[in-house]
Amino acid sequence: MKLRTFLTATAAAASLLTLGLPAAHAQNNYKSEYRMSLVVGTAFPWGKGGEIWANKVKEKTQGRINIKLYPGVSLIQGDQTREFSALRQGVIDMAIGSTINWSPQVKQLNLFSLPFLMPDYAAIDALTQGEVGKDIFKTLDKAGVVPLAWGENGYRELTNSKHAVKTPADLKGLKIRIVGSPLFIDTFTALGANPTQMSWADAQPAFASGAVDGQENPLSIFTAAKLQNVGQKYLTMWGYVADPLVFVVNKDVWNSWTPADQQAVREAALEAGKEEIALARKGLVEPGQPLLKDIAGMGVTVTQLTPAEREQFVKITQPVYKKWKGQIGAGLVDKAEKAIAARKH
Ligand code: X2X
């Protein structure tokens, strides 16, 4: 049936092309608009990446594929941990999603949330751009979506409204908002904090009202969401996990496109992914990390840990790492550890 549809469409396209009609009319099985899900909008590198991808697709397909952005995961009422299921079911046509938000459905994605697995950006790249990245794409493909490219949300740094955090003891009793993924409950419980699961949509009013004390998110999220204005005055640079983003398309949608258009969408995703990663790292990879000066300039106390101080956080979360290594799959985690050890700086 699929093959017949494809052959019919191809034949129709060919005859229309012979008649000299615009190619846009040839793909009569194409939707007039495709829905791209995102957690945040274009003020954030993540949402900007979505805009770049959509624009490139439009250009490369001569307008045959039009994409509309749905930030705030609005197609699923803000419930970001349902995004992957909605994508598989076709409620969402395409998405740029965080590994954290999809990890309840795809356990291998918890890899990136293992505390202190990736010490630096070269370590993230060693995973996403290497064999581990390919393995994860195979897993995503088996799980029912078409993965195309990697992007990045970023290193998730710790902020709170109460006091500077330098040791795990400083976290004691702090109510920390985390994303709805069980690994994070384990990590923050091990650290002595009081973790509470909340969607990003619910988190912001909770910071403003003081219902929660702290949170962890990349600094590009912190600044674009202006978390300093909702009491988040203390920042600890601990780089404990980073969440890559994945550019994906629903399988039926993908199969409805011509091979040439599939190629165009893939190329656009790869290009947009590269640009998005550069945006996500802006101010953090240049000498002196200028973004930190900007954040301090907003009245935020920035705490940098010494290697010995950081080690205390690593040590206390080791049992969580071990437990989840088993859940994710020791083979995949071993492979990741080796790739990181062999990374090029
Ligand atoms: O909810 C979060 O913390 C966010 C925006 O970083 C994700 O979607 C993972």
Short mmCIF file of C-alpha atoms and ligand atoms in Angstrom, two decimals:
data_model
loop_
_atom_site.label_atom_id
_atom_site.label_comp_id
_atom_site.label_asym_id
_atom_site.label_seq_id
_atom_site.Cartn_x
_atom_site.Cartn_y
_atom_site.Cartn_z
CA MET A 1 0.00 0.00 0.00
CA LYS A 2 2.78 2.41 1.00
CA LEU A 3 4.82 1.44 -2.04
CA ARG A 4 1.81 1.94 -4.31
CA THR A 5 1.12 5.37 -2.84
CA PHE A 6 4.75 6.24 -3.40
CA LEU A 7 4.77 4.97 -6.99
CA THR A 8 1.54 6.78 -7.77
CA ALA A 9 2.90 9.98 -6.26
CA THR A 10 6.14 9.62 -8.18
CA ALA A 11 4.31 8.99 -11.44
CA ALA A 12 2.03 11.94 -10.78
CA ALA A 13 5.00 14.13 -9.96
CA ALA A 14 6.77 13.06 -13.14
CA SER A 15 3.78 13.82 -15.34
CA LEU A 16 3.18 17.16 -13.66
CA LEU A 17 6.82 18.06 -14.10
CA THR A 18 6.53 17.20 -17.80
CA LEU A 19 3.56 19.51 -17.99
CA GLY A 20 5.71 22.17 -16.39
CA LEU A 21 3.49 22.61 -13.33
CA PRO A 22 5.13 23.76 -10.10
CA ALA A 23 6.59 20.89 -8.10
CA ALA A 24 4.62 22.06 -5.04
CA HIS A 25 1.44 20.75 -6.64
CA ALA A 26 2.96 17.38 -7.38
CA GLN A 27 3.13 16.16 -3.79
CA ASN A 28 -0.59 15.89 -3.19
CA ASN A 29 0.00 13.60 -0.20
CA TYR A 30 2.01 16.30 1.57
CA LYS A 31 0.45 18.23 4.44
CA SER A 32 0.14 21.96 3.98
CA GLU A 33 1.90 22.37 7.32
CA TYR A 34 4.00 20.17 9.62
CA ARG A 35 4.00 20.62 13.40
CA MET A 36 7.36 20.90 15.14
CA SER A 37 7.35 20.48 18.92
CA LEU A 38 9.85 22.34 21.13
CA VAL A 39 10.00 23.01 24.86
CA VAL A 40 11.14 26.62 24.47
CA GLY A 41 10.83 29.35 21.84
CA THR A 42 13.17 31.28 19.61
CA ALA A 43 14.60 33.46 22.42
CA PHE A 44 16.50 30.30 23.43
CA PRO A 45 19.20 28.51 21.34
CA TRP A 46 16.94 25.42 21.34
CA GLY A 47 13.95 27.25 19.81
CA LYS A 48 16.24 29.21 17.51
CA GLY A 49 17.55 25.85 16.27
CA GLY A 50 13.97 24.93 15.41
CA GLU A 51 13.52 28.13 13.45
CA ILE A 52 16.80 27.58 11.58
CA TRP A 53 15.80 24.00 10.74
CA ALA A 54 12.35 25.05 9.50
CA ASN A 55 13.76 27.87 7.34
CA LYS A 56 16.39 25.63 5.80
CA VAL A 57 13.81 22.94 5.03
CA LYS A 58 11.56 25.47 3.34
CA GLU A 59 14.44 26.74 1.25
CA LYS A 60 15.86 23.33 0.33
CA THR A 61 12.44 21.91 -0.63
CA GLN A 62 11.35 25.04 -2.52
CA GLY A 63 8.47 25.44 -0.10
CA ARG A 64 7.14 21.88 -0.45
CA ILE A 65 7.63 21.30 3.27
CA ASN A 66 6.32 24.03 5.55
CA ILE A 67 6.94 23.73 9.26
CA LYS A 68 5.20 25.55 12.07
CA LEU A 69 6.88 25.80 15.48
CA TYR A 70 4.98 24.78 18.61
CA PRO A 71 7.12 25.94 21.55
CA GLY A 72 6.05 25.25 25.12
CA VAL A 73 5.31 21.67 24.00
CA SER A 74 1.85 23.12 23.37
CA LEU A 75 0.67 20.16 21.24
CA ILE A 76 0.75 18.10 24.44
CA GLN A 77 -0.38 20.78 26.90
CA GLY A 78 3.12 21.45 28.21
CA ASP A 79 3.68 17.89 29.39
CA GLN A 80 7.21 17.48 28.04
CA THR A 81 7.71 13.86 29.14
CA ARG A 82 4.86 12.83 26.83
CA GLU A 83 6.52 14.34 23.78
CA PHE A 84 8.15 11.15 22.55
CA SER A 85 4.91 9.13 22.68
CA ALA A 86 3.03 11.92 20.90
CA LEU A 87 5.71 11.98 18.23
CA ARG A 88 5.40 8.25 17.68
CA GLN A 89 1.62 8.50 17.52
CA GLY A 90 1.67 11.35 15.01
CA VAL A 91 0.21 14.04 17.27
CA ILE A 92 3.54 15.71 16.58
CA ASP A 93 5.15 15.56 13.10
CA MET A 94 8.68 16.48 14.10
CA ALA A 95 10.59 17.73 17.11
CA ILE A 96 13.84 18.83 18.60
CA GLY A 97 13.72 17.12 21.95
CA SER A 98 15.92 16.85 25.02
CA THR A 99 17.28 13.42 25.89
CA ILE A 100 15.92 13.98 29.41
CA ASN A 101 12.33 14.45 28.27
CA TRP A 102 12.36 11.29 26.15
CA SER A 103 14.24 9.12 28.65
CA PRO A 104 11.08 7.75 30.34
CA GLN A 105 10.28 6.03 27.00
CA VAL A 106 13.83 5.37 25.77
CA LYS A 107 15.92 4.25 28.75
CA GLN A 108 19.23 4.50 26.86
CA LEU A 109 18.82 8.29 26.75
CA ASN A 110 19.43 8.35 30.51
CA LEU A 111 23.10 7.91 29.59
CA PHE A 112 23.56 11.67 29.34
CA SER A 113 21.96 12.18 32.76
CA LEU A 114 24.46 9.95 34.57
CA PRO A 115 26.00 12.30 37.14
CA PHE A 116 29.48 13.53 36.19
CA LEU A 117 29.88 11.23 33.17
CA MET A 118 30.89 14.02 30.77
CA PRO A 119 33.61 16.30 32.15
CA ASP A 120 33.74 18.74 29.23
CA TYR A 121 32.35 19.61 25.80
CA ALA A 122 34.83 17.29 24.10
CA ALA A 123 33.24 14.45 26.09
CA ILE A 124 29.74 15.32 24.86
CA ASP A 125 31.03 15.42 21.28
CA ALA A 126 32.85 12.10 21.73
CA LEU A 127 29.48 10.54 22.49
CA THR A 128 27.07 12.27 20.11
CA GLN A 129 29.46 12.43 17.16
CA GLY A 130 30.84 8.91 17.65
CA GLU A 131 29.73 5.28 17.86
CA VAL A 132 27.57 5.88 20.94
CA GLY A 133 25.60 8.49 19.03
CA LYS A 134 25.06 6.02 16.19
CA ASP A 135 23.91 3.32 18.62
CA ILE A 136 21.43 5.72 20.17
CA PHE A 137 20.10 6.71 16.76
CA LYS A 138 19.53 3.00 16.01
CA THR A 139 17.64 2.69 19.28
CA LEU A 140 15.50 5.73 18.45
CA ASP A 141 14.80 4.34 15.01
CA LYS A 142 13.66 1.04 16.56
CA ALA A 143 11.53 3.00 19.01
CA GLY A 144 9.61 4.38 16.04
CA VAL A 145 11.00 7.78 15.02
CA VAL A 146 13.53 8.95 12.43
CA PRO A 147 16.53 10.61 14.14
CA LEU A 148 18.47 13.04 11.95
CA ALA A 149 20.89 15.19 13.91
CA TRP A 150 22.17 16.18 17.33
CA GLY A 151 21.81 19.56 18.99
CA GLU A 152 22.43 20.66 22.55
CA ASN A 153 20.57 22.12 25.49
CA GLY A 154 23.75 22.22 27.57
CA TYR A 155 25.46 21.70 30.89
CA ARG A 156 22.88 21.89 33.61
CA GLU A 157 24.14 24.17 36.36
CA LEU A 158 22.60 24.47 39.79
CA THR A 159 20.80 27.60 41.00
CA ASN A 160 18.76 28.47 44.08
CA SER A 161 17.26 31.36 45.99
CA LYS A 162 18.69 30.64 49.45
CA HIS A 163 22.48 30.55 49.65
CA ALA A 164 25.68 29.64 47.79
CA VAL A 165 26.15 25.89 47.32
CA LYS A 166 29.75 24.69 47.67
CA THR A 167 29.30 21.26 49.23
CA PRO A 168 26.58 18.61 49.19
CA ALA A 169 25.76 19.69 52.77
CA ASP A 170 24.70 23.08 51.40
CA LEU A 171 21.98 21.30 49.41
CA LYS A 172 20.43 19.76 52.49
CA GLY A 173 16.68 20.32 52.57
CA LEU A 174 16.64 22.62 49.53
CA LYS A 175 13.56 22.00 47.43
CA ILE A 176 14.92 21.52 43.92
CA ARG A 177 12.72 21.37 40.83
CA ILE A 178 13.74 18.57 38.50
CA VAL A 179 12.38 17.24 35.20
CA GLY A 180 10.13 14.17 35.37
CA SER A 181 12.78 11.51 34.95
CA PRO A 182 13.43 9.08 37.85
CA LEU A 183 17.24 9.25 37.59
CA PHE A 184 17.08 12.87 38.75
CA ILE A 185 15.09 11.90 41.85
CA ASP A 186 17.85 9.46 42.76
CA THR A 187 20.65 11.98 42.13
CA PHE A 188 19.12 14.78 44.19
CA THR A 189 18.06 12.43 46.96
CA ALA A 190 21.65 11.16 47.18
CA LEU A 191 22.79 14.78 47.42
CA GLY A 192 20.53 15.35 50.41
CA ALA A 193 18.21 17.77 48.61
CA ASN A 194 14.44 17.56 48.41
CA PRO A 195 13.73 16.97 44.69
CA THR A 196 10.33 17.73 43.20
CA GLN A 197 9.27 16.79 39.66
CA MET A 198 7.64 19.52 37.62
CA SER A 199 7.24 20.45 33.98
CA TRP A 200 9.10 23.51 32.74
CA ALA A 201 5.75 25.28 32.33
CA ASP A 202 4.90 24.76 36.01
CA ALA A 203 8.43 25.41 37.24
CA GLN A 204 8.63 29.11 36.45
CA PRO A 205 5.64 30.21 38.55
CA ALA A 206 6.94 27.89 41.30
CA PHE A 207 10.25 29.80 41.39
CA ALA A 208 8.40 33.12 41.44
CA SER A 209 6.16 32.13 44.35
CA GLY A 210 9.00 30.52 46.27
CA ALA A 211 7.24 27.13 46.21
CA VAL A 212 10.58 25.67 45.17
CA ASP A 213 14.06 26.92 46.13
CA GLY A 214 16.17 25.83 43.22
CA GLN A 215 16.59 24.15 39.87
CA GLU A 216 19.14 22.90 37.36
CA ASN A 217 19.24 24.06 33.74
CA PRO A 218 21.71 25.22 31.11
CA LEU A 219 22.74 28.87 31.43
CA SER A 220 21.21 29.68 28.04
CA ILE A 221 17.86 28.67 29.60
CA PHE A 222 18.65 30.61 32.78
CA THR A 223 19.37 33.87 30.94
CA ALA A 224 16.61 33.66 28.31
CA ALA A 225 14.01 32.79 30.99
CA LYS A 226 15.51 35.50 33.26
CA LEU A 227 15.58 33.21 36.26
CA GLN A 228 17.50 35.84 38.23
CA ASN A 229 14.21 37.78 38.34
CA VAL A 230 12.39 34.89 40.03
CA GLY A 231 14.78 34.68 42.96
CA GLN A 232 17.46 32.41 41.49
CA LYS A 233 20.39 34.42 42.90
CA TYR A 234 22.95 31.68 43.59
CA LEU A 235 24.63 29.74 40.80
CA THR A 236 27.01 26.81 41.24
CA MET A 237 29.05 25.73 38.22
CA TRP A 238 29.26 21.99 38.67
CA GLY A 239 28.64 20.63 35.14
CA TYR A 240 27.11 17.43 36.50
CA VAL A 241 25.08 16.49 33.39
CA ALA A 242 24.39 17.92 29.95
CA ASP A 243 21.37 17.16 27.79
CA PRO A 244 21.88 16.89 24.04
CA LEU A 245 18.92 17.59 21.76
CA VAL A 246 17.78 15.26 18.99
CA PHE A 247 16.20 16.35 15.70
CA VAL A 248 13.58 13.76 14.70
CA VAL A 249 10.64 13.19 12.35
CA ASN A 250 7.62 10.92 12.78
CA LYS A 251 8.04 7.77 10.68
CA ASP A 252 4.84 8.01 8.60
CA VAL A 253 5.54 11.64 7.84
CA TRP A 254 9.08 10.74 6.81
CA ASN A 255 7.85 7.92 4.55
CA SER A 256 5.40 10.26 2.84
CA TRP A 257 8.24 12.41 1.51
CA THR A 258 10.21 11.82 -1.69
CA PRO A 259 13.81 10.62 -1.23
CA ALA A 260 15.04 14.02 -2.42
CA ASP A 261 12.94 15.84 0.17
CA GLN A 262 14.03 13.39 2.89
CA GLN A 263 17.61 14.22 2.01
CA ALA A 264 16.85 17.96 2.15
CA VAL A 265 15.25 17.64 5.60
CA ARG A 266 18.22 15.58 6.85
CA GLU A 267 20.79 18.06 5.54
CA ALA A 268 18.84 20.95 7.01
CA ALA A 269 18.77 19.20 10.41
CA LEU A 270 22.52 18.54 10.35
CA GLU A 271 23.28 22.16 9.48
CA ALA A 272 20.79 23.54 11.99
CA GLY A 273 22.16 21.19 14.67
CA LYS A 274 25.68 22.54 14.22
CA GLU A 275 24.47 26.14 14.38
CA GLU A 276 22.30 25.42 17.41
CA ILE A 277 25.20 23.82 19.32
CA ALA A 278 27.34 26.90 18.66
CA LEU A 279 24.54 29.12 20.02
CA ALA A 280 24.11 26.90 23.09
CA ARG A 281 27.84 27.14 23.91
CA LYS A 282 28.14 30.87 23.29
CA GLY A 283 29.80 32.68 26.17
CA LEU A 284 30.90 29.43 27.79
CA VAL A 285 33.64 28.20 25.46
CA GLU A 286 35.46 31.49 24.90
CA PRO A 287 38.38 32.38 27.20
CA GLY A 288 37.13 33.75 30.52
CA GLN A 289 33.58 32.46 29.91
CA PRO A 290 32.03 35.92 29.29
CA LEU A 291 28.51 34.64 29.97
CA LEU A 292 29.42 34.12 33.63
CA LYS A 293 30.42 37.78 33.92
CA ASP A 294 27.07 38.78 32.42
CA ILE A 295 25.24 36.61 34.92
CA ALA A 296 27.27 37.97 37.85
CA GLY A 297 26.40 41.44 36.54
CA MET A 298 22.73 40.59 37.08
CA GLY A 299 23.37 40.29 40.81
CA VAL A 300 23.84 36.51 40.81
CA THR A 301 26.53 34.99 43.06
CA VAL A 302 28.55 32.63 40.86
CA THR A 303 30.29 29.79 42.70
CA GLN A 304 33.13 27.95 40.97
CA LEU A 305 34.09 24.68 42.64
CA THR A 306 37.70 23.66 43.17
CA PRO A 307 38.47 20.15 41.87
CA ALA A 308 38.41 18.86 45.46
CA GLU A 309 35.03 20.47 46.17
CA ARG A 310 33.59 19.07 42.95
CA GLU A 311 34.89 15.63 43.85
CA GLN A 312 32.60 15.56 46.89
CA PHE A 313 29.57 15.83 44.61
CA VAL A 314 30.99 13.12 42.33
CA LYS A 315 31.59 10.77 45.24
CA ILE A 316 28.18 11.12 46.84
CA THR A 317 26.41 10.40 43.53
CA GLN A 318 28.53 7.35 42.61
CA PRO A 319 25.94 4.82 43.89
CA VAL A 320 23.34 6.46 41.63
CA TYR A 321 25.73 6.22 38.68
CA LYS A 322 26.29 2.52 39.38
CA LYS A 323 22.60 1.73 39.80
CA TRP A 324 21.65 3.52 36.58
CA LYS A 325 24.56 2.11 34.61
CA GLY A 326 22.81 -1.24 35.03
CA GLN A 327 19.42 0.15 34.06
CA ILE A 328 20.70 1.92 30.96
CA GLY A 329 22.78 -1.06 29.89
CA ALA A 330 26.35 -1.64 31.09
CA GLY A 331 27.52 -2.27 27.51
CA LEU A 332 26.43 1.15 26.28
CA VAL A 333 27.80 2.93 29.35
CA ASP A 334 31.14 1.09 29.05
CA LYS A 335 31.35 2.18 25.44
CA ALA A 336 30.60 5.77 26.45
CA GLU A 337 33.22 5.72 29.21
CA LYS A 338 35.83 4.45 26.72
CA ALA A 339 34.90 7.05 24.11
CA ILE A 340 35.26 9.80 26.73
CA ALA A 341 38.61 8.48 27.95
CA ALA A 342 39.88 8.49 24.34
CA ARG A 343 38.45 11.93 23.45
CA LYS A 344 40.46 14.58 21.63
CA HIS A 345 40.60 18.00 23.27
O1 X2X B 1 12.48 21.42 31.66
C1 X2X B 1 13.68 21.70 31.57
O2 X2X B 1 14.41 21.85 32.56
C2 X2X B 1 14.28 21.85 30.19
C3 X2X B 1 13.69 23.08 29.55
O3 X2X B 1 15.66 22.02 30.29
C4 X2X B 1 13.98 20.60 29.43
O4 X2X B 1 13.04 20.53 28.67
C5 X2X B 1 14.83 19.42 29.67
#
